[in-house]
Coordinates of N, CA and C and ligand atoms in Angstrom, one line a residue:
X1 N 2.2 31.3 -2.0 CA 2.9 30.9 -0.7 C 4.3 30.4 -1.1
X2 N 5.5 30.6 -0.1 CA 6.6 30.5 -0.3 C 6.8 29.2 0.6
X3 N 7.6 28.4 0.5 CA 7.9 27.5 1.2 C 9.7 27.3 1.4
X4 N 9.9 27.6 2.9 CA 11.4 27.0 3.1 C 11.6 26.3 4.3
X5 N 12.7 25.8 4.5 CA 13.0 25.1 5.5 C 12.5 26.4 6.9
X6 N 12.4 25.7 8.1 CA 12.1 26.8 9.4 C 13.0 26.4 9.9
X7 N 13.3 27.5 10.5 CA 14.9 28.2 11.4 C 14.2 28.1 12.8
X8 N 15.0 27.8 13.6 CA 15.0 28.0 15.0 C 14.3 29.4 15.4
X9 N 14.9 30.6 14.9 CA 14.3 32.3 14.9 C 13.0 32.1 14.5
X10 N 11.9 31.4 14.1 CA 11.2 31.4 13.5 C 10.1 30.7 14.7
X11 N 10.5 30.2 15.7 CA 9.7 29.0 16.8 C 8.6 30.0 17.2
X12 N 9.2 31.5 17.5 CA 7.7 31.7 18.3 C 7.0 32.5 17.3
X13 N 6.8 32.7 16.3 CA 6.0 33.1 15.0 C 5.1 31.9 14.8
X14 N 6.0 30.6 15.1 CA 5.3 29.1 14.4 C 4.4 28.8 15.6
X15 N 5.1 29.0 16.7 CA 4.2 28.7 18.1 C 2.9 29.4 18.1
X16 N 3.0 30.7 17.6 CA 1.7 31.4 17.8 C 1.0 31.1 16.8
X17 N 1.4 30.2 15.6 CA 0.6 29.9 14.6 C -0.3 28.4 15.2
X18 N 0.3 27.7 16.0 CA 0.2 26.5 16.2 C -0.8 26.8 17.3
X19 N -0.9 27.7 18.0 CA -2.0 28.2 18.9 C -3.1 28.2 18.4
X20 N -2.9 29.5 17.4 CA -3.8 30.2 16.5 C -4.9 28.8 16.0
X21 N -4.0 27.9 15.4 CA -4.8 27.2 14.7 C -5.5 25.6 15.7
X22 N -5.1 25.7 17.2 CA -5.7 24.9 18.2 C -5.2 23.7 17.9
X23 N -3.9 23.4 18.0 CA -2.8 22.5 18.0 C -2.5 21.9 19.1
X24 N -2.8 21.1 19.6 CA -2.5 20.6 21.2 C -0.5 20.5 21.6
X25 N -0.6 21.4 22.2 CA 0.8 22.0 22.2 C 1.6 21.1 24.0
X26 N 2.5 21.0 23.8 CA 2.6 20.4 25.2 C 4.7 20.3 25.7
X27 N 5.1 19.5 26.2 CA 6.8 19.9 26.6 C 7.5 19.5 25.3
X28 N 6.8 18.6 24.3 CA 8.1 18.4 23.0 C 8.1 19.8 22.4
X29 N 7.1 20.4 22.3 CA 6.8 21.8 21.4 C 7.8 23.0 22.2
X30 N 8.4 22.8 23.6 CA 9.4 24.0 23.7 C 10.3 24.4 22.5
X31 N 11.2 25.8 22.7 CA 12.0 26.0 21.9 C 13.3 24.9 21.8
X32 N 13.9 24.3 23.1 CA 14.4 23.4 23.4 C 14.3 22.3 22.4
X33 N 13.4 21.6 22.5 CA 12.8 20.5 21.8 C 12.8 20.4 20.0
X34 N 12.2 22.0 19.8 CA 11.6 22.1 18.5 C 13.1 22.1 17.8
X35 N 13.8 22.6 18.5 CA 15.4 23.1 17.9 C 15.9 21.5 17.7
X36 N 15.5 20.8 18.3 CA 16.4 19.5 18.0 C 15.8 18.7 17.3
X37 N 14.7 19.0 17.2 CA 13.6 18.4 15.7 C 14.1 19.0 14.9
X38 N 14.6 20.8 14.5 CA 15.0 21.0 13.2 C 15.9 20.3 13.5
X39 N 17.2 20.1 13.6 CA 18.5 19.8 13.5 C 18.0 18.3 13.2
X40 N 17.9 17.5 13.9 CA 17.7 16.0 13.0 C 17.1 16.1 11.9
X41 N 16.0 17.1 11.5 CA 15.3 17.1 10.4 C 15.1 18.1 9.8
X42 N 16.1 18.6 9.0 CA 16.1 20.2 8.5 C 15.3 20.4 7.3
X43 N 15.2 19.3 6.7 CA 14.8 19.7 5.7 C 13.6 19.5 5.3
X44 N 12.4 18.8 6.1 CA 11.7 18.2 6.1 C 10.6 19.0 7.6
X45 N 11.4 20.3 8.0 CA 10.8 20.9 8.6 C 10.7 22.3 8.1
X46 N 9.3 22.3 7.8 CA 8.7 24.1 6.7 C 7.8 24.4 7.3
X47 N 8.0 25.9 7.0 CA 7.0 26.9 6.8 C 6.9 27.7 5.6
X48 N 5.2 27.9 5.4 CA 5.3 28.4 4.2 C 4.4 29.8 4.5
X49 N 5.2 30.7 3.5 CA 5.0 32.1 4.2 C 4.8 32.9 2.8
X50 N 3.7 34.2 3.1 CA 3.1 35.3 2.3 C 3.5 36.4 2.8
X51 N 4.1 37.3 1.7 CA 4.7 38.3 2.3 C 5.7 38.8 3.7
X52 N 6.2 37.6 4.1 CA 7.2 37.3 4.9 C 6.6 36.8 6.4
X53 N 5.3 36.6 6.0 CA 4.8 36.4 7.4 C 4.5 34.4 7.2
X54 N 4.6 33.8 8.4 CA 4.6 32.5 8.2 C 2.8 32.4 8.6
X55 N 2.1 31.8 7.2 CA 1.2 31.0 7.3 C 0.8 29.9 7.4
X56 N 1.4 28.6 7.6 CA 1.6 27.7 7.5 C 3.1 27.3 7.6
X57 N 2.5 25.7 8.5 CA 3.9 25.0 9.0 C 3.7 23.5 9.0
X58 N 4.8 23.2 9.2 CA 4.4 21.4 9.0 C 5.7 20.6 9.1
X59 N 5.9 19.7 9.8 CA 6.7 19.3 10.5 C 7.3 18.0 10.2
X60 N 8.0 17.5 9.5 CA 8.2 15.9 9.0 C 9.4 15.5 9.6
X61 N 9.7 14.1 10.3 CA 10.6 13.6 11.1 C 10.7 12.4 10.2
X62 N 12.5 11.6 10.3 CA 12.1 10.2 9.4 C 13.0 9.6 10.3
X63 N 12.8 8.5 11.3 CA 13.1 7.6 11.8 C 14.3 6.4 11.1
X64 N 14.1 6.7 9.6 CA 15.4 5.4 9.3 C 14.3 4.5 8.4
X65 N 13.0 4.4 9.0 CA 11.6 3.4 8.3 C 10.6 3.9 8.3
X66 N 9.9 4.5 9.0 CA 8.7 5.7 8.6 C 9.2 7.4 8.6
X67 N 8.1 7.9 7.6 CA 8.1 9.2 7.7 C 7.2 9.8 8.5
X68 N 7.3 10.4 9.4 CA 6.2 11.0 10.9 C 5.9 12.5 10.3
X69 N 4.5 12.8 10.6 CA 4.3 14.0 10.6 C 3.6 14.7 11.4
X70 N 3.9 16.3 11.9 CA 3.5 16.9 13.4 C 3.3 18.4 12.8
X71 N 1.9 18.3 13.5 CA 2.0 19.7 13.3 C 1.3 20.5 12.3
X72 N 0.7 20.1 11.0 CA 0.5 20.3 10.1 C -0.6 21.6 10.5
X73 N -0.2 23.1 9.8 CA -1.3 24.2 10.3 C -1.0 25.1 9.1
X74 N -2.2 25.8 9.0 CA -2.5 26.7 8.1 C -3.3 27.8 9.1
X75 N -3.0 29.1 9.0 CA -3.8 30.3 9.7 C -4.9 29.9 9.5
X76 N -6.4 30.1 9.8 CA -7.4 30.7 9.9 C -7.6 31.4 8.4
X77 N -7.0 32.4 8.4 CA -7.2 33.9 7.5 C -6.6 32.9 6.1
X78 N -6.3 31.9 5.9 CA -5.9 31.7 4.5 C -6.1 30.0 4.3
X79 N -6.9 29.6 5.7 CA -7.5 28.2 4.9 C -8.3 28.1 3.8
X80 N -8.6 26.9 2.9 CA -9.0 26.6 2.4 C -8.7 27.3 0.8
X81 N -7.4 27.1 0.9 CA -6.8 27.8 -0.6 C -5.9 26.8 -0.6
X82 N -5.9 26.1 -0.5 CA -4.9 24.4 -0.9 C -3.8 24.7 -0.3
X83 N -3.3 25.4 0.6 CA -2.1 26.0 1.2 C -1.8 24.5 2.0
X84 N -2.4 23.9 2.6 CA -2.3 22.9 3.1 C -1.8 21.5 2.3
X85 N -2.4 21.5 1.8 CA -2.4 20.4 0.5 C -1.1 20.7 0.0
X86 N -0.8 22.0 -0.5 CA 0.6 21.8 -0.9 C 1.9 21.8 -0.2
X87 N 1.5 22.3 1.3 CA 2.8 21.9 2.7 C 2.6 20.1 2.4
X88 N 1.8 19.4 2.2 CA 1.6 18.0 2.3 C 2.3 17.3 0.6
X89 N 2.2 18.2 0.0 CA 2.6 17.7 -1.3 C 4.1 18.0 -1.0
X90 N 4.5 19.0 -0.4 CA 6.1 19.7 -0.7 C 6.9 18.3 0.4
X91 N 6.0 18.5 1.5 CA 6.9 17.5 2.7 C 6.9 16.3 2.2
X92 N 6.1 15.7 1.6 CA 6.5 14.6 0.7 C 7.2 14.2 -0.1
X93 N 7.5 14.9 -1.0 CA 8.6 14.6 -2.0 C 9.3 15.1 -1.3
X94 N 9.6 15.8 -0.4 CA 11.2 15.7 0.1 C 11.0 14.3 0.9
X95 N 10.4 14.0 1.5 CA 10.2 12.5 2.0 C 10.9 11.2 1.0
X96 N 10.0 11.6 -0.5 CA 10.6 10.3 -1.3 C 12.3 10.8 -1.8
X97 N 12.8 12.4 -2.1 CA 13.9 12.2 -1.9 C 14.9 11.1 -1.3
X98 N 14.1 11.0 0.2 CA 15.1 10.6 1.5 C 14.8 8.9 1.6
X99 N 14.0 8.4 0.6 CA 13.8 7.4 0.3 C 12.7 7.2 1.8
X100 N 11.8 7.8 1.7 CA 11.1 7.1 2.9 C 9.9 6.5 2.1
X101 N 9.6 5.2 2.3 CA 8.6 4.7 2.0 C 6.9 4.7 2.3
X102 N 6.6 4.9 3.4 CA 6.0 4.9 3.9 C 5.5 5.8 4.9
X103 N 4.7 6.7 5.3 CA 4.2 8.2 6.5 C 3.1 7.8 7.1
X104 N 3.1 8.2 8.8 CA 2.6 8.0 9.4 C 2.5 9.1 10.5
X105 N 0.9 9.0 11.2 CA 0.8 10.4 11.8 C -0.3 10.2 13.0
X106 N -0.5 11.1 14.0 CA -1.7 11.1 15.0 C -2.2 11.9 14.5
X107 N -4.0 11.8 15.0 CA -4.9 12.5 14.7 C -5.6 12.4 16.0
X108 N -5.7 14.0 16.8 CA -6.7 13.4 18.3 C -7.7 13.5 17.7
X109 N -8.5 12.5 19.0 CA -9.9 12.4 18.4 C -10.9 13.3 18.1
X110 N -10.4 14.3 19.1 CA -11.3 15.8 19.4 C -10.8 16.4 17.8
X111 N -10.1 16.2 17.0 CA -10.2 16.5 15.5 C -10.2 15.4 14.5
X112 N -11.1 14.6 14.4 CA -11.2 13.3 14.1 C -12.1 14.1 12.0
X113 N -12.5 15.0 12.0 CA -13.1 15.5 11.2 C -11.7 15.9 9.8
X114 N -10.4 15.8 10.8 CA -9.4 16.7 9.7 C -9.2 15.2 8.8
X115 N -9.9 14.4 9.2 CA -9.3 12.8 8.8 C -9.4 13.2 7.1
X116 N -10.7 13.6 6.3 CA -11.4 14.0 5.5 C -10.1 14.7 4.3
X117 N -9.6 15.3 5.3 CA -8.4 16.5 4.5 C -7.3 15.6 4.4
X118 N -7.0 14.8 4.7 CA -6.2 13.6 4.5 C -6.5 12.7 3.8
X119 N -7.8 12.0 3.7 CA -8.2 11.2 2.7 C -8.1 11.9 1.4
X120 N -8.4 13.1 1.3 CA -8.8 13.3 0.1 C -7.0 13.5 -0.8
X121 N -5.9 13.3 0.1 CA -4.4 13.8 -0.2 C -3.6 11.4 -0.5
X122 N -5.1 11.0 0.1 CA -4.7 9.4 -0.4 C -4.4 8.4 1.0
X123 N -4.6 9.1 2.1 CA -3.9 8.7 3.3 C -5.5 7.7 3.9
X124 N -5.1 6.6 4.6 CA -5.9 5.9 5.3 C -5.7 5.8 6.7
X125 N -7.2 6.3 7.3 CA -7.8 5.7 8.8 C -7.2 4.6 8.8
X126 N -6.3 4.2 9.6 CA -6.5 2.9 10.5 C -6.8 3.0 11.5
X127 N -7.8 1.6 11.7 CA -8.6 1.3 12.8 C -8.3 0.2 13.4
X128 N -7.1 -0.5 13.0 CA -6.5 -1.2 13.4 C -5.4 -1.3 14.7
X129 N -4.8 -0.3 15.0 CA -3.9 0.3 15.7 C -4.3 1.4 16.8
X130 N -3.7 0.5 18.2 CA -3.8 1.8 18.9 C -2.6 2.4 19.5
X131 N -2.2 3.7 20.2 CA -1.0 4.2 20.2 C -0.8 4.1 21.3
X132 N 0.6 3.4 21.7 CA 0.9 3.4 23.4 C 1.9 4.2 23.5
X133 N 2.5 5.3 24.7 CA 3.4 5.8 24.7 C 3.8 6.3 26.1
X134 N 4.7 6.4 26.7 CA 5.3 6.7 28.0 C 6.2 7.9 28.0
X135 N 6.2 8.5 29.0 CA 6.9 10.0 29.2 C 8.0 9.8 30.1
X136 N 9.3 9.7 29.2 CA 10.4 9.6 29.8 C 11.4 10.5 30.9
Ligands
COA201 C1 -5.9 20.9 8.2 C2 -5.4 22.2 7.6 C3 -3.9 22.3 7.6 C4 -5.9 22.2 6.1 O1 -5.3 23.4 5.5 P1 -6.0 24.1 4.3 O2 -5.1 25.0 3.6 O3 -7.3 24.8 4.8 O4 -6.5 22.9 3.3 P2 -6.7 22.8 1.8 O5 -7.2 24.2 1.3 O6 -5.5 22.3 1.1 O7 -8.0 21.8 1.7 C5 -8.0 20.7 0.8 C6 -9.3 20.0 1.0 O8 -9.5 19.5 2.3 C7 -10.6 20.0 3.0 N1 -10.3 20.3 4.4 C8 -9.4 21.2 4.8 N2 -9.4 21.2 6.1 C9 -10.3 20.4 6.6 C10 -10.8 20.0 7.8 N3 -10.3 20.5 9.0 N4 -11.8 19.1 7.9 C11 -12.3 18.5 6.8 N5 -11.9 18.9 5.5 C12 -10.9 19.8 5.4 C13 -10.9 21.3 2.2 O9 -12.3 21.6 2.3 C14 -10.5 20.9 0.8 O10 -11.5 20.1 0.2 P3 -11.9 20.4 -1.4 O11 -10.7 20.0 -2.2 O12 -13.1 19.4 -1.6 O13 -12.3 21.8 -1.5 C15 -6.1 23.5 8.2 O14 -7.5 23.3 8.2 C16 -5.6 23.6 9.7 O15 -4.6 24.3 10.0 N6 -6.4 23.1 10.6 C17 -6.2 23.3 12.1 C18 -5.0 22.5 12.5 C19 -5.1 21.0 12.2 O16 -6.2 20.4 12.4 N7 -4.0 20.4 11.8 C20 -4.0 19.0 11.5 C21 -3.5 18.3 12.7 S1 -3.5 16.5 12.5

């Protein structure tokens, strides 16, 4: 798998991956939206791709104090070949490049099972914390 930054030309290849792989998709995920997520965050937004086609994508934002992550997908046809694990390893070190300390992420509950695929990469459940948010 190849891994580079995702281009704007690339949204509805990534969209239909994000489908594909039952991504709860909603108004930040327009083209609109996604375009202004790359541009704050170019570098820290990949796809990683086989033979030119994108298999995986994954989406890192950094606020200034945490590192956020959205999105994280691998096809169907090529899970469970660490393809994942290494979009998680790649967006990371570009993370500590950017001096981000610290990553933080949602998990809906209705996938409460991918928690597993995360632990095993060093990340902890909190059970501490619940998420409030309003639609501006
Ligand atoms: C989660 C996802 C990106 C993992 O990608 P992947 O390339 O299949 O993962 P890897 O091959 O690197 O797996 C690494 C380990 O995690 C485990 N794992 C992977 N996906 C898992 C899942 N959904 N639930 C539990 N364990 C999982 C693998 O079995 C593997 O374990 P092993 O090392 O003991 O063999 C992929 O399953 C996916 O796209 N899922 C649908 C979208 C999704 O849920 N995204 C996360 C949103 S928070």
């Amino acid at each position: 798998m190849n891994i580079r930054n995702m281009k704007i030309e690339d949204y509805y290849e990534v969209y239909q991956l994000w489908q594909k792989c039952g991504i709860s998709l909603g108004k930040s995920d327009s083209k609109e939206e996604i375009q202004k997520f790359i541009f704050m965050n170019p570098e820290t937004s990949m796809v990683g791709t086989i033979d030119n086609k994108i298999i995986g994508c994954v989406l890192g934002g950094y606020d200034g104090r945490r590192g956020l992550i959205h999105h994280l997908a691998v096809h169907p046809d090529y899970q469970g070949n660490d393809y994942g694990t290494i979009l998680m390893e790649c967006l990371e070190n570009k993370f500590k490049e950017n001096g981000v300390v610290k990553v933080s992420f949602w998990v809906q509950n209705s996938n409460i099972g991918v928690v597993d695929f995360y632990e095993k990469l060093g990340y902890e459940l909190r059970k501490d914390i619940v998420t409030i948010s309003k639609v501006l």
